[in-house]
Every structure is written in C-alpha cells, then in structure tokens.
Coordinates of C-alpha atoms in Angstrom, one line a residue:
M25 CA 87.5 48.3 -70.4
I26 CA 83.8 47.6 -71.0
G27 CA 83.0 46.5 -74.5
E28 CA 86.5 45.8 -75.8
P29 CA 86.6 45.3 -79.5
P30 CA 87.2 41.8 -80.9
R31 CA 90.8 41.1 -81.8
L32 CA 89.8 40.4 -85.4
T33 CA 86.9 41.5 -87.6
I34 CA 86.3 39.8 -90.9
V35 CA 84.3 41.8 -93.5
K36 CA 82.6 39.7 -96.1
G37 CA 80.8 40.5 -99.4
A38 CA 83.4 42.6 -101.2
P39 CA 83.1 42.6 -105.0
R40 CA 85.8 40.8 -107.0
P41 CA 87.1 41.7 -110.4
T42 CA 86.5 39.2 -113.2
K43 CA 89.1 37.0 -114.7
A44 CA 88.9 39.0 -117.9
Q45 CA 89.5 42.3 -116.1
I46 CA 92.5 40.9 -114.3
E47 CA 93.9 39.5 -117.5
A48 CA 93.4 42.8 -119.3
L49 CA 95.7 44.5 -116.9
Q50 CA 98.5 42.0 -116.9
G51 CA 101.7 43.5 -118.3
V52 CA 100.3 47.1 -118.3
E53 CA 102.8 49.6 -117.0
T54 CA 101.8 51.5 -113.9
A55 CA 102.7 54.8 -115.5
F56 CA 100.2 54.1 -118.3
L57 CA 97.5 53.4 -115.8
C58 CA 98.1 56.6 -113.9
D59 CA 97.9 58.5 -117.3
A60 CA 94.6 56.8 -117.8
M61 CA 93.4 58.0 -114.4
G62 CA 94.2 61.7 -114.9
G63 CA 97.8 61.4 -113.7
M64 CA 96.8 59.9 -110.3
G65 CA 96.2 56.5 -108.7
A66 CA 99.7 55.6 -107.3
M67 CA 100.6 55.1 -103.7
A68 CA 103.2 57.6 -102.3
T69 CA 106.8 57.2 -103.3
P70 CA 108.1 55.5 -100.1
V71 CA 105.9 52.4 -101.0
A72 CA 108.4 50.8 -103.4
P73 CA 109.4 47.3 -104.5
I74 CA 111.5 45.7 -101.8
G75 CA 115.2 46.2 -102.5
F76 CA 114.1 48.4 -105.4
G77 CA 113.7 45.2 -107.4
R78 CA 117.4 44.4 -107.4
D79 CA 117.0 40.7 -106.3
L80 CA 113.2 40.1 -106.6
D81 CA 111.3 40.7 -109.8
C82 CA 108.3 42.7 -108.4
H83 CA 105.3 42.6 -110.7
A84 CA 101.7 41.9 -109.4
V85 CA 98.2 42.3 -110.7
G86 CA 95.2 41.2 -108.7
P87 CA 92.3 42.2 -106.4
A88 CA 93.2 43.9 -103.2
L89 CA 92.6 42.1 -99.9
V90 CA 92.9 44.8 -97.3
A91 CA 94.4 43.7 -94.0
D92 CA 94.1 46.6 -91.6
S93 CA 96.3 45.5 -88.8
G94 CA 97.3 49.0 -87.5
P95 CA 100.6 50.1 -86.3
S96 CA 103.0 47.4 -85.2
D97 CA 100.4 44.6 -85.5
I98 CA 99.9 41.8 -88.0
I99 CA 96.8 39.9 -86.9
A100 CA 94.7 40.8 -90.0
T101 CA 97.5 39.7 -92.3
L102 CA 97.9 36.4 -90.4
A103 CA 94.2 35.9 -91.1
A104 CA 94.7 36.7 -94.7
V105 CA 96.8 33.6 -95.1
N106 CA 93.8 31.5 -94.2
L107 CA 91.1 33.5 -96.0
L108 CA 92.7 34.9 -99.2
T109 CA 91.6 33.8 -102.7
P110 CA 94.5 32.7 -104.9
G111 CA 95.5 35.7 -107.0
D112 CA 94.8 38.3 -104.3
V113 CA 97.3 41.1 -103.5
V114 CA 97.3 41.4 -99.7
V115 CA 97.4 45.1 -98.8
H116 CA 98.6 45.5 -95.2
A117 CA 97.7 48.8 -93.6
A118 CA 100.3 49.8 -91.1
H119 CA 99.0 53.3 -90.8
G120 CA 102.4 54.5 -91.9
Y121 CA 104.1 53.3 -88.8
Q122 CA 107.9 52.8 -89.4
G123 CA 109.0 51.5 -85.9
S124 CA 108.7 47.8 -86.7
A125 CA 108.4 45.4 -89.5
T126 CA 105.1 44.3 -90.9
I127 CA 106.0 40.8 -92.2
G128 CA 109.2 38.8 -92.7
D129 CA 110.3 35.8 -94.7
Q130 CA 108.2 33.2 -93.0
L131 CA 104.9 35.0 -93.4
S132 CA 105.9 35.9 -97.0
G133 CA 106.4 32.2 -97.7
M134 CA 103.0 31.4 -96.1
L135 CA 101.2 34.0 -98.3
K136 CA 103.0 32.7 -101.4
N137 CA 102.0 29.1 -100.5
A138 CA 98.4 30.3 -100.1
G139 CA 98.4 31.8 -103.6
A140 CA 98.8 35.5 -103.0
A141 CA 100.0 37.4 -106.0
G142 CA 101.8 40.0 -104.0
F143 CA 102.1 42.0 -100.7
V144 CA 101.8 45.8 -100.3
T145 CA 102.3 47.8 -97.2
D146 CA 103.0 51.3 -96.0
G147 CA 105.3 50.0 -93.4
P148 CA 108.7 48.2 -93.4
M149 CA 109.5 44.5 -93.8
R150 CA 112.3 42.3 -92.5
D151 CA 114.4 39.3 -93.4
Y152 CA 115.4 40.5 -96.8
A153 CA 117.3 37.4 -98.0
G154 CA 114.5 35.1 -96.9
I155 CA 111.8 37.3 -98.6
V156 CA 113.8 37.1 -101.8
S157 CA 114.1 33.3 -101.4
A158 CA 110.3 33.0 -100.8
G159 CA 109.7 34.8 -104.1
L160 CA 106.5 36.8 -103.2
P161 CA 106.6 40.2 -104.9
A162 CA 106.5 42.8 -102.2
W163 CA 106.3 46.6 -101.9
C164 CA 107.1 48.4 -98.6
T165 CA 108.8 51.4 -97.2
G166 CA 112.1 49.7 -96.4
L167 CA 113.5 47.4 -93.8
N168 CA 113.3 47.2 -90.0
P169 CA 114.2 44.2 -87.9
N170 CA 111.8 45.1 -85.0
S171 CA 109.0 42.6 -84.4
P172 CA 105.3 43.3 -84.8
F173 CA 102.6 41.9 -82.4
T174 CA 99.3 40.0 -82.9
S175 CA 97.3 41.9 -80.2
G176 CA 94.7 43.4 -82.5
P177 CA 92.3 44.8 -83.1
G178 CA 92.5 44.2 -86.8
T179 CA 90.1 44.1 -89.8
L180 CA 90.4 41.9 -92.8
G181 CA 88.4 42.5 -96.0
G182 CA 87.4 46.1 -95.5
R183 CA 89.1 49.3 -96.6
A184 CA 92.0 51.5 -95.4
V185 CA 94.2 54.3 -96.5
V186 CA 97.6 52.9 -97.5
G187 CA 100.4 55.1 -99.0
G188 CA 98.0 58.0 -99.3
C189 CA 95.5 56.0 -101.4
A190 CA 92.1 54.8 -100.3
V191 CA 92.0 51.1 -100.9
A192 CA 89.0 48.8 -100.6
T193 CA 88.9 45.1 -100.8
G194 CA 88.1 44.2 -104.4
D195 CA 89.9 47.2 -106.0
M196 CA 92.5 46.3 -108.5
I197 CA 96.2 46.5 -107.6
V198 CA 98.7 46.8 -110.4
A199 CA 102.3 47.1 -109.1
D200 CA 105.7 47.0 -110.8
R201 CA 109.2 48.5 -110.3
N202 CA 107.8 52.0 -110.5
G203 CA 105.3 51.6 -107.7
V204 CA 101.7 50.6 -106.8
V205 CA 98.6 51.7 -108.5
V206 CA 95.1 51.3 -107.1
I207 CA 92.1 51.1 -109.5
P208 CA 88.8 51.5 -107.7
Y209 CA 86.5 48.6 -108.4
A210 CA 83.9 50.7 -110.1
D211 CA 86.4 52.2 -112.5
I212 CA 88.1 49.1 -113.7
D213 CA 86.4 48.8 -117.1
K214 CA 86.8 52.6 -117.7
V215 CA 90.5 52.5 -117.0
I216 CA 91.0 49.4 -119.2
A217 CA 89.4 51.2 -122.1
R218 CA 91.4 54.4 -121.5
V219 CA 94.7 52.7 -121.1
Q220 CA 94.5 51.3 -124.6
D221 CA 94.5 54.8 -126.0
V222 CA 97.4 55.8 -123.7
Q223 CA 99.4 52.8 -124.9
K224 CA 98.8 53.8 -128.5
L225 CA 99.9 57.4 -128.0
E226 CA 102.9 56.3 -126.0
S227 CA 104.0 54.0 -128.8
E228 CA 103.6 56.7 -131.4
L229 CA 105.7 59.1 -129.2
E230 CA 108.3 56.5 -128.6
T231 CA 108.8 56.1 -132.3
K232 CA 109.1 59.8 -132.8
V233 CA 111.7 60.2 -130.1
K234 CA 113.8 57.3 -131.5
D235 CA 113.7 59.1 -134.8
G236 CA 115.1 62.3 -133.2
F237 CA 112.1 64.3 -132.0
C238 CA 113.1 66.9 -129.4
A239 CA 110.4 69.6 -129.5
P240 CA 107.7 68.8 -126.9
L241 CA 106.5 72.4 -126.9
D242 CA 105.5 74.5 -129.9
I243 CA 107.1 77.7 -128.5
D244 CA 106.2 79.8 -131.5
A245 CA 102.5 78.9 -131.2
M246 CA 102.6 79.6 -127.5
L247 CA 104.1 83.1 -128.1
A248 CA 101.5 83.7 -130.8
D249 CA 98.5 82.8 -128.6
G250 CA 99.9 84.5 -125.4
S251 CA 100.4 81.4 -123.3
A252 CA 104.1 82.2 -123.3
V253 CA 105.8 85.6 -123.2
E254 CA 109.3 86.8 -123.8
T255 CA 111.0 89.3 -121.5
G256 CA 114.4 91.0 -121.2

C-alpha cells in the first residue's frame, strides 16, 4: 500500500492539570462528580474495576494519557511506559473490542514502575493474579487470555472515545469502585467548585436518612400543583 501510516504517532502539547487541581479531587467519590456534571461523565457500566475490587483496591486520580491502540493492539500503550508523566492514568482505547486482552501482569508492572496512577480500558485484561500482585489500579471490561499484537497503527497523547466517553489527553480521570469519570480539562475548576456543594447536600441528606427520613417526594404538594394525579 502506498503511503502506509506510521506504526506509532506521538501527539505532543496536551494541557496538564495542576497539582492543586489533582489534589482537590483526591478522595472525591465518582458519584458526587457525576452529580456535579449534571448526572453525567462516567464511562459505560462494563468498564469496571478489575475483579470488581475484590482483591485490588482500585482508586485513581490523575490526568488522562490516551493510548489509542485500536482493536487487539497495544503499541500505543507500550509507548506510554516510556513517555508517561508520573501520576498519569493511562487510558487504552481498544475501540470496544472484546476478542483479546489489552494488557496483562507484566505490562501492568511496567506501568506501575513508570509511575502510572492507574489503567483504564474499554477492553479486557489478562493475568488476573499477576495484575493484583503488580498493584496498579485498573478498570476494564473483564478478562480474556487471548494475546494482543503490536502491529499498529497507534496514537499516544491524542484523544479517543472509551466506554462511551470522549477522552482527551489532559482531561482528569477520577476512578473508584463505582466506575470511571472523565472531567474535560476546561471544566476541571468548575467541577471542583460544584462538587463542594454536592458533598454538603449529600452530607445533610445522609444525616436525615440516619435519623429516619423516608419521604423523598412531597406527594401532597405534587397533587396540589398538578404534577401528580390520582386515578381509580
């Protein structure tokens, strides 16, 4: 083929969240962040903590480094080991392909050694026991022992759609046992401000529920204003 693409394209110049922005999101529950973003922002349900968090405590907060390796390929994620900044969450775009693993225990260990804060993919992983031993928090769609390739083409440092969410390098990833949330880079400060109000409201509601509250809807008021009707 004339003009075959390079096996690997490295995109430079992505913005990076500040240390203060990253610290402000440490320990914040993903559900609160979704509430702060209008009820949205999380990847699709199949992208879940590996083993559902039974054996590996999966929490990660950090800038996305998008490795778009494509179906059944890992070339961009291999490059991420060399080029990531410590604290990055490597987001491997498998384009939803479920026929082979993305990474296994050895590459998980390499990413951990390089300083990655976590690994997220819309494909499966493999070598469960070794991944747990490596200790890198990971989110994936399950397990599959088939091997990926390194043929390319792949792109590191760009953007992709992963788990139904558009993710660009430099966006914030906050992930816990409930799932993976993507905060667009331009919205980070706005979400940080909003989530403080969400946390306050949630704390107040939690206190009420513990005290016996069990009337989330004011049915009488809804009947009075016509937003609810009685029949029969």
